[in-house]
Amino acid sequence: TIRSSISSVVSRAREASGLSQQTEAAFTQVADGIERISKSMNGISVQMDVMKDNSTRLGKALDSLVAATGEVGSAGASADTLSSGVALRVGTVADLSGENARALAEMSVGLHEVNEAVVELARLGADNARSVNDLEASIMRFKTIDTSNFKASDGRPLVWWTHETKEVPPAPKDPQAWPEKDARRWYAYEYAGWGVKKLPMPESPADGAQGKRVACIVSGSAQDHPYMGAYCNGVRKVAEAFGIKAEFSFCSFNAAIQIEKSKEAVKTKPDLAIVLPASASESVPIAKLFYENGIPLIFSNTVPEEESFKYCAAWTGPDDWGQMRALAGRFAEKMGNSGGYVVLQHVPGASPFYSRTWGPVTELARIAPGMTCLETAALNFDPAQTAKVLGDWLKKYGDRLRGIISADDMHYGNGIREAMERSGRKDLIAIAAGASKVGLDLVRRGILDSVTYQSAEGDGALAMKAAVDWFSGLTLDPMIYLPFELIHKDNVERYMPAQW
C-alpha cells in the first residue's frame, strides 16, 4: 500500500512537472505580449500629450480670431458665438486628452506590474519542476518493504508499524511520601524516560537504512537465556529485510563485560547502536560513551537509569507496567477481589523487579482493596528454591494464601507447578509474566491461569524498526512500547509454538 501510494504521488508529481514546464512557456509568451502592449500604451500616451498641446494651441488661435472679429455686426456676433463653442469643445478635448494620457500612463505602470508577476509565476513554475524532480530522486533513495507478511516463529506478527501509546499523568510532587501500595510512589519507575530533557542528538542522514551498520550489544546470548536468542532472531529478520548489517556482541548479563564490548563497538564507528542494559546503574557510562563519539543509541528491552535517557535517541521494549496491571485485573477477577497472595520477584535492581512487583500490587490496591499481599521474595529464578519457599508459605498461611503472582513463567513456573503438586493445592490462582514454551504448557495444563504475551522476536524487531525509522529521518518517541496481550487457557493455542 505504501509503495502504491508513493508511486501515485510520483506519477502526479511527474504530471505536475510537465504542466509546470508548459505553464512556464505559456507565461513567458504572455509576459512578452504584455511587454509589447505596455510599450504601445507608452506610445499612445505620448501621442495623447501631443494632441493635448495641439488642442491648446488651437484654442488660443480661436481666441485671437474672436478678438479680431469683435467689431463686425450681427454676423460677427454669430461668429463669436460659433468660435466660443469651438473653443469650449477644443478645451474639453484637451482636458480629455490629458485624462486619457494620465490613464494610459497608469495603465502602462499596471501592465509593468502584471508583467513582473507573470515573469515570477514562470520562474516559480520552473522551480516547481525542479522541486518535483528532487522529490522523485529523494523517494527513490528509500527502500519500501511490505512487512505485512513478516511473522515470528509462533505465527504472530513480527513488526507492528503502529505502537502502543501510554497516557503519562503529571508527576507527583513528593513520590516517596506515598506508601508502597500507591502507584504515585513508583511514578519515576513506571514513567521513566518520558520527562527527561535530551541533549542535542546526532542528526539523522535521512537517506534510508540500506547499507547501514548497527552494533547490537546484547546483555545475554541464547545460551544465557532463550529469550535472548529469540530477540536476536527478530533483530536479524528486520535488518536483513532493510539491508542493514547487524553486528552482535554478547555480555553474559555482566555489566563490566558490556562496558568493554561497547568500547570495542565504538572503535568500529557503527552508524547506530542498540544496547540491552545488563545493569540499569551501568547504563549511564555506556550512554555517554556512544553519545560522546557521535553514535546514535537506542536502548532496548530493560529500562536503563533515568540519566541515560539524556544521551539516547529512544528506548524500545515491553510496557512491563502496563501488561502487569492488565494481568492484575484478570487476577483480581479470578480471585473474586478477595484473599491473600504472594509475589515471586525479578532480580533486585532491574527494571522488571519494580514493574512486576509494584505494578500488580499497586493495581490490586486500587481495584481490589480487599486483597492482601502476604509475602514477596526474589528467588533468583531457582525452581527448587521456589517450590520450597512456596511450600513454607502454604503451611504458614494455609487457606488465606489463594494466589501467586510470578515475575517469570519458566523457572518460577516449574517451581509453582512442583509446589502445587506437593501440597495438593490445585485451587491456587497463579499468573506470570512471559510467554515461554514452559509457561504456555503450564497454561494449557491449568497450572498457570494466565501469562502476558511478550513477543521476544517482536522485541528485537521493534528495536531494529526504530533504527530504520531513524535512518529514514523520522522523529522517534522517547519510549516505544511493544504491544502486549494476555494468554489464558481459552486462547493459548493461538500462540503456539512458543518462540522460546
Coordinates of C-alpha atoms in Angstrom, one line a residue, residues 251-446:
C251 CA 27.8 -10.0 27.6
S252 CA 26.6 -12.9 29.8
F253 CA 24.4 -10.5 31.8
N254 CA 27.7 -8.9 33.1
A255 CA 27.8 -5.1 33.2
A256 CA 31.6 -4.9 33.2
I257 CA 31.7 -7.1 30.1
Q258 CA 29.1 -4.9 28.4
I259 CA 31.1 -1.7 29.0
E260 CA 34.1 -3.4 27.4
K261 CA 32.0 -4.6 24.4
S262 CA 30.6 -1.1 24.0
K263 CA 34.2 0.4 23.9
E264 CA 35.1 -2.2 21.2
A265 CA 32.0 -1.3 19.2
V266 CA 32.7 2.4 19.3
K267 CA 36.1 1.8 17.7
T268 CA 34.4 0.3 14.6
K269 CA 32.3 3.5 14.2
P270 CA 28.8 1.9 13.5
D271 CA 26.0 4.0 12.1
L272 CA 23.9 3.3 15.2
A273 CA 24.0 1.1 18.3
I274 CA 21.3 -0.9 20.1
V275 CA 22.0 -1.8 23.7
L276 CA 20.1 -4.1 26.1
P277 CA 21.3 -2.9 29.5
A278 CA 22.9 -5.7 31.6
S279 CA 22.6 -3.3 34.6
A280 CA 20.5 -0.2 34.9
S281 CA 23.2 1.6 37.0
E282 CA 25.9 0.9 34.5
S283 CA 23.8 2.2 31.6
V284 CA 24.9 5.8 32.1
P285 CA 28.6 5.4 31.2
I286 CA 27.6 3.3 28.2
A287 CA 25.2 6.0 27.0
K288 CA 27.8 8.7 27.5
L289 CA 30.4 6.7 25.6
F290 CA 28.2 6.4 22.4
Y291 CA 27.0 10.0 22.7
E292 CA 30.5 11.5 23.0
N293 CA 31.5 9.6 19.9
G294 CA 28.6 10.9 17.9
I295 CA 26.9 7.5 17.6
P296 CA 23.1 7.4 17.9
L297 CA 22.0 5.0 20.6
I298 CA 18.7 3.1 21.1
F299 CA 18.3 1.3 24.5
S300 CA 16.1 -1.8 24.4
N301 CA 14.2 -4.4 26.5
T302 CA 15.1 -3.4 30.1
V303 CA 14.8 0.2 31.2
P304 CA 18.2 2.0 32.0
E305 CA 19.0 4.5 34.7
E306 CA 17.0 7.7 34.2
E307 CA 20.1 9.9 33.4
S308 CA 20.8 7.6 30.4
F309 CA 17.8 8.9 28.6
K310 CA 19.6 12.2 28.1
Y311 CA 22.1 10.6 25.8
C312 CA 19.9 8.1 23.8
A313 CA 17.7 8.7 20.8
A314 CA 14.9 6.4 22.2
W315 CA 14.1 3.3 24.2
T316 CA 12.1 0.3 22.9
G317 CA 10.7 -2.7 24.7
P318 CA 7.7 -4.1 26.5
D319 CA 5.4 -2.0 28.6
D320 CA 6.0 -4.1 31.7
W321 CA 4.0 -1.9 34.0
G322 CA 1.0 -1.8 31.6
Q323 CA 1.0 -5.6 31.0
M324 CA 1.3 -6.4 34.7
R325 CA -1.5 -4.0 35.5
A326 CA -3.7 -5.8 32.9
L327 CA -2.7 -9.2 34.3
A328 CA -3.6 -8.0 37.8
G329 CA -7.1 -7.1 36.5
R330 CA -7.7 -10.7 35.4
F331 CA -6.1 -12.0 38.7
A332 CA -8.5 -9.9 40.8
E333 CA -11.4 -11.2 38.8
K334 CA -10.4 -14.9 39.2
M335 CA -9.7 -14.3 42.9
G336 CA -13.1 -12.7 43.4
N337 CA -11.5 -9.5 44.5
S338 CA -10.5 -11.0 47.9
G339 CA -7.9 -13.2 49.5
G340 CA -4.2 -13.2 50.1
Y341 CA -1.5 -13.6 47.5
V342 CA 2.3 -13.7 47.3
V343 CA 4.8 -12.3 44.7
L344 CA 7.8 -14.0 43.2
Q345 CA 10.1 -11.2 42.2
H346 CA 12.6 -10.5 39.4
V347 CA 16.3 -9.7 40.0
P348 CA 16.5 -6.8 42.5
G349 CA 17.6 -3.5 40.8
A350 CA 16.5 -4.5 37.3
S351 CA 13.5 -2.6 35.9
P352 CA 11.3 -5.8 35.9
F353 CA 11.9 -6.1 39.6
Y354 CA 9.8 -2.9 40.1
S355 CA 7.3 -3.3 37.4
R356 CA 6.5 -7.0 38.1
T357 CA 6.2 -6.4 41.9
W358 CA 4.7 -2.9 42.3
G359 CA 2.7 -2.9 39.0
P360 CA 0.3 -5.6 40.2
V361 CA 0.5 -4.8 43.9
T362 CA -0.5 -1.1 43.3
E363 CA -3.1 -2.1 40.8
L364 CA -4.7 -4.6 43.1
A365 CA -4.7 -2.0 45.9
R366 CA -6.7 0.3 43.6
I367 CA -9.2 -2.1 42.1
A368 CA -9.4 -4.8 44.8
P369 CA -8.6 -3.3 48.2
G370 CA -9.9 -6.4 49.9
M371 CA -6.9 -8.4 48.6
T372 CA -3.8 -8.7 50.7
C373 CA -0.1 -9.1 49.7
L374 CA 1.2 -11.7 52.2
E375 CA 4.8 -12.1 51.1
T376 CA 7.3 -11.1 48.4
A377 CA 10.6 -12.8 47.6
A378 CA 13.3 -12.7 44.9
L379 CA 14.5 -16.3 44.5
N380 CA 16.9 -15.9 41.6
F381 CA 14.7 -17.9 39.2
D382 CA 15.6 -21.2 41.1
P383 CA 12.8 -23.7 40.6
A384 CA 13.8 -25.9 43.6
Q385 CA 14.0 -22.9 46.0
T386 CA 10.8 -21.6 44.6
A387 CA 9.0 -24.8 45.4
K388 CA 10.4 -24.9 48.9
V389 CA 9.6 -21.3 49.7
L390 CA 6.0 -21.6 48.3
G391 CA 5.6 -24.8 50.4
D392 CA 6.6 -22.9 53.5
W393 CA 4.2 -20.1 52.8
L394 CA 1.4 -22.5 52.1
K395 CA 2.0 -24.1 55.6
K396 CA 2.2 -20.6 57.2
Y397 CA -0.9 -19.1 55.7
G398 CA -3.0 -22.1 54.8
D399 CA -6.2 -21.2 53.0
R400 CA -5.5 -17.5 53.4
L401 CA -3.0 -17.9 50.6
R402 CA -5.1 -18.2 47.4
G403 CA -3.0 -16.6 44.7
I404 CA 0.6 -16.3 43.2
I405 CA 2.0 -13.5 41.1
S406 CA 5.2 -14.5 39.4
A407 CA 7.8 -12.4 37.5
D408 CA 8.7 -15.4 35.4
D409 CA 6.7 -18.2 33.8
M410 CA 9.6 -20.6 33.1
H411 CA 11.8 -21.2 36.1
Y412 CA 9.4 -19.9 38.7
G413 CA 6.6 -21.6 36.7
N414 CA 8.2 -25.0 37.3
G415 CA 8.7 -24.2 41.0
I416 CA 5.0 -23.2 41.2
R417 CA 4.0 -26.5 39.5
E418 CA 6.0 -28.5 41.9
A419 CA 4.7 -26.7 45.0
M420 CA 1.1 -27.2 43.9
E421 CA 1.6 -30.9 43.2
R422 CA 3.3 -31.4 46.6
S423 CA 0.7 -29.5 48.5
G424 CA -2.3 -30.7 46.5
R425 CA -3.4 -27.0 46.3
K426 CA -4.9 -27.1 42.8
D427 CA -7.2 -24.2 43.8
L428 CA -4.4 -21.7 43.7
I429 CA -4.7 -18.9 41.1
A430 CA -1.2 -18.3 39.6
I431 CA -0.3 -15.7 37.0
A432 CA 3.1 -14.9 35.4
A433 CA 5.0 -12.6 33.1
G434 CA 6.3 -14.2 29.9
A435 CA 5.3 -16.5 27.0
S436 CA 7.9 -19.2 27.1
K437 CA 7.3 -22.8 26.0
V438 CA 7.2 -23.9 29.6
G439 CA 4.8 -21.1 30.6
L440 CA 2.4 -21.8 27.7
D441 CA 2.4 -25.5 28.5
L442 CA 1.6 -24.7 32.2
V443 CA -1.3 -22.5 30.9
R444 CA -2.6 -25.5 28.8
R445 CA -2.5 -27.7 31.9
G446 CA -4.2 -25.2 34.1

